């Protein structure tokens, strides 16, 4: 397998408590919990952005 170089900030040290908390988080969009959360916040996003149109959330790198 070829060597892969990640261009991300780091490495950084985190406390054991932080590491365990992040390790347990599972908010991937493929999970039904995310769909429920997204539906719940959609009206609030519309109000915040002064629109009646659908608001889409997109995650990406800083270069996107």
XYZ file of C-alpha atoms in Angstrom:
64
model
C 0.000 0.000 0.000
C 1.308 3.448 -0.899
C 2.186 5.913 1.846
C -0.644 8.342 2.492
C 0.082 11.804 3.830
C -2.753 13.589 5.581
C -2.728 17.372 5.293
C -4.508 18.149 8.525
C -3.566 20.119 11.642
C -1.851 18.077 14.279
C -0.814 16.035 15.979
C -2.395 17.354 19.119
C -2.695 15.965 22.614
C -6.103 15.576 24.197
C -7.127 14.452 27.649
C -8.279 10.890 28.200
C -11.797 12.209 28.946
C -11.907 14.091 25.630
C -10.572 11.097 23.695
C -13.215 8.793 25.173
C -15.991 11.312 24.471
C -15.005 11.765 20.836
C -14.587 8.029 20.401
C -18.183 7.442 21.471
C -19.725 10.113 19.253
C -21.501 8.689 16.222
C -23.355 11.440 14.337
C -22.788 10.177 10.823
C -25.449 11.256 8.330
C -26.218 7.599 7.620
C -27.693 7.218 11.089
C -31.415 7.821 11.630
C -30.657 10.088 14.606
C -29.031 12.590 12.255
C -32.128 12.670 10.057
C -34.299 13.403 13.081
C -31.951 16.139 14.274
C -31.783 17.704 10.804
C -35.587 17.759 10.537
C -35.819 19.345 13.969
C -33.367 22.181 13.266
C -34.519 22.919 9.701
C -37.183 25.493 10.730
C -34.680 27.173 13.038
C -32.112 27.408 10.250
C -34.712 28.929 7.945
C -35.586 31.513 10.576
C -31.928 32.261 11.266
C -31.197 32.774 7.565
C -34.449 34.646 6.815
C -35.650 32.174 4.207
C -38.545 29.845 3.545
C -36.399 27.740 1.224
C -34.809 24.448 2.259
C -31.472 24.952 4.039
C -28.787 22.399 3.219
C -25.880 21.554 5.478
C -22.648 20.468 3.864
C -19.473 19.338 5.566
C -16.172 19.659 3.778
C -12.574 20.651 4.160
C -11.544 24.282 4.391
C -10.699 24.168 0.679
C -14.181 23.180 -0.492
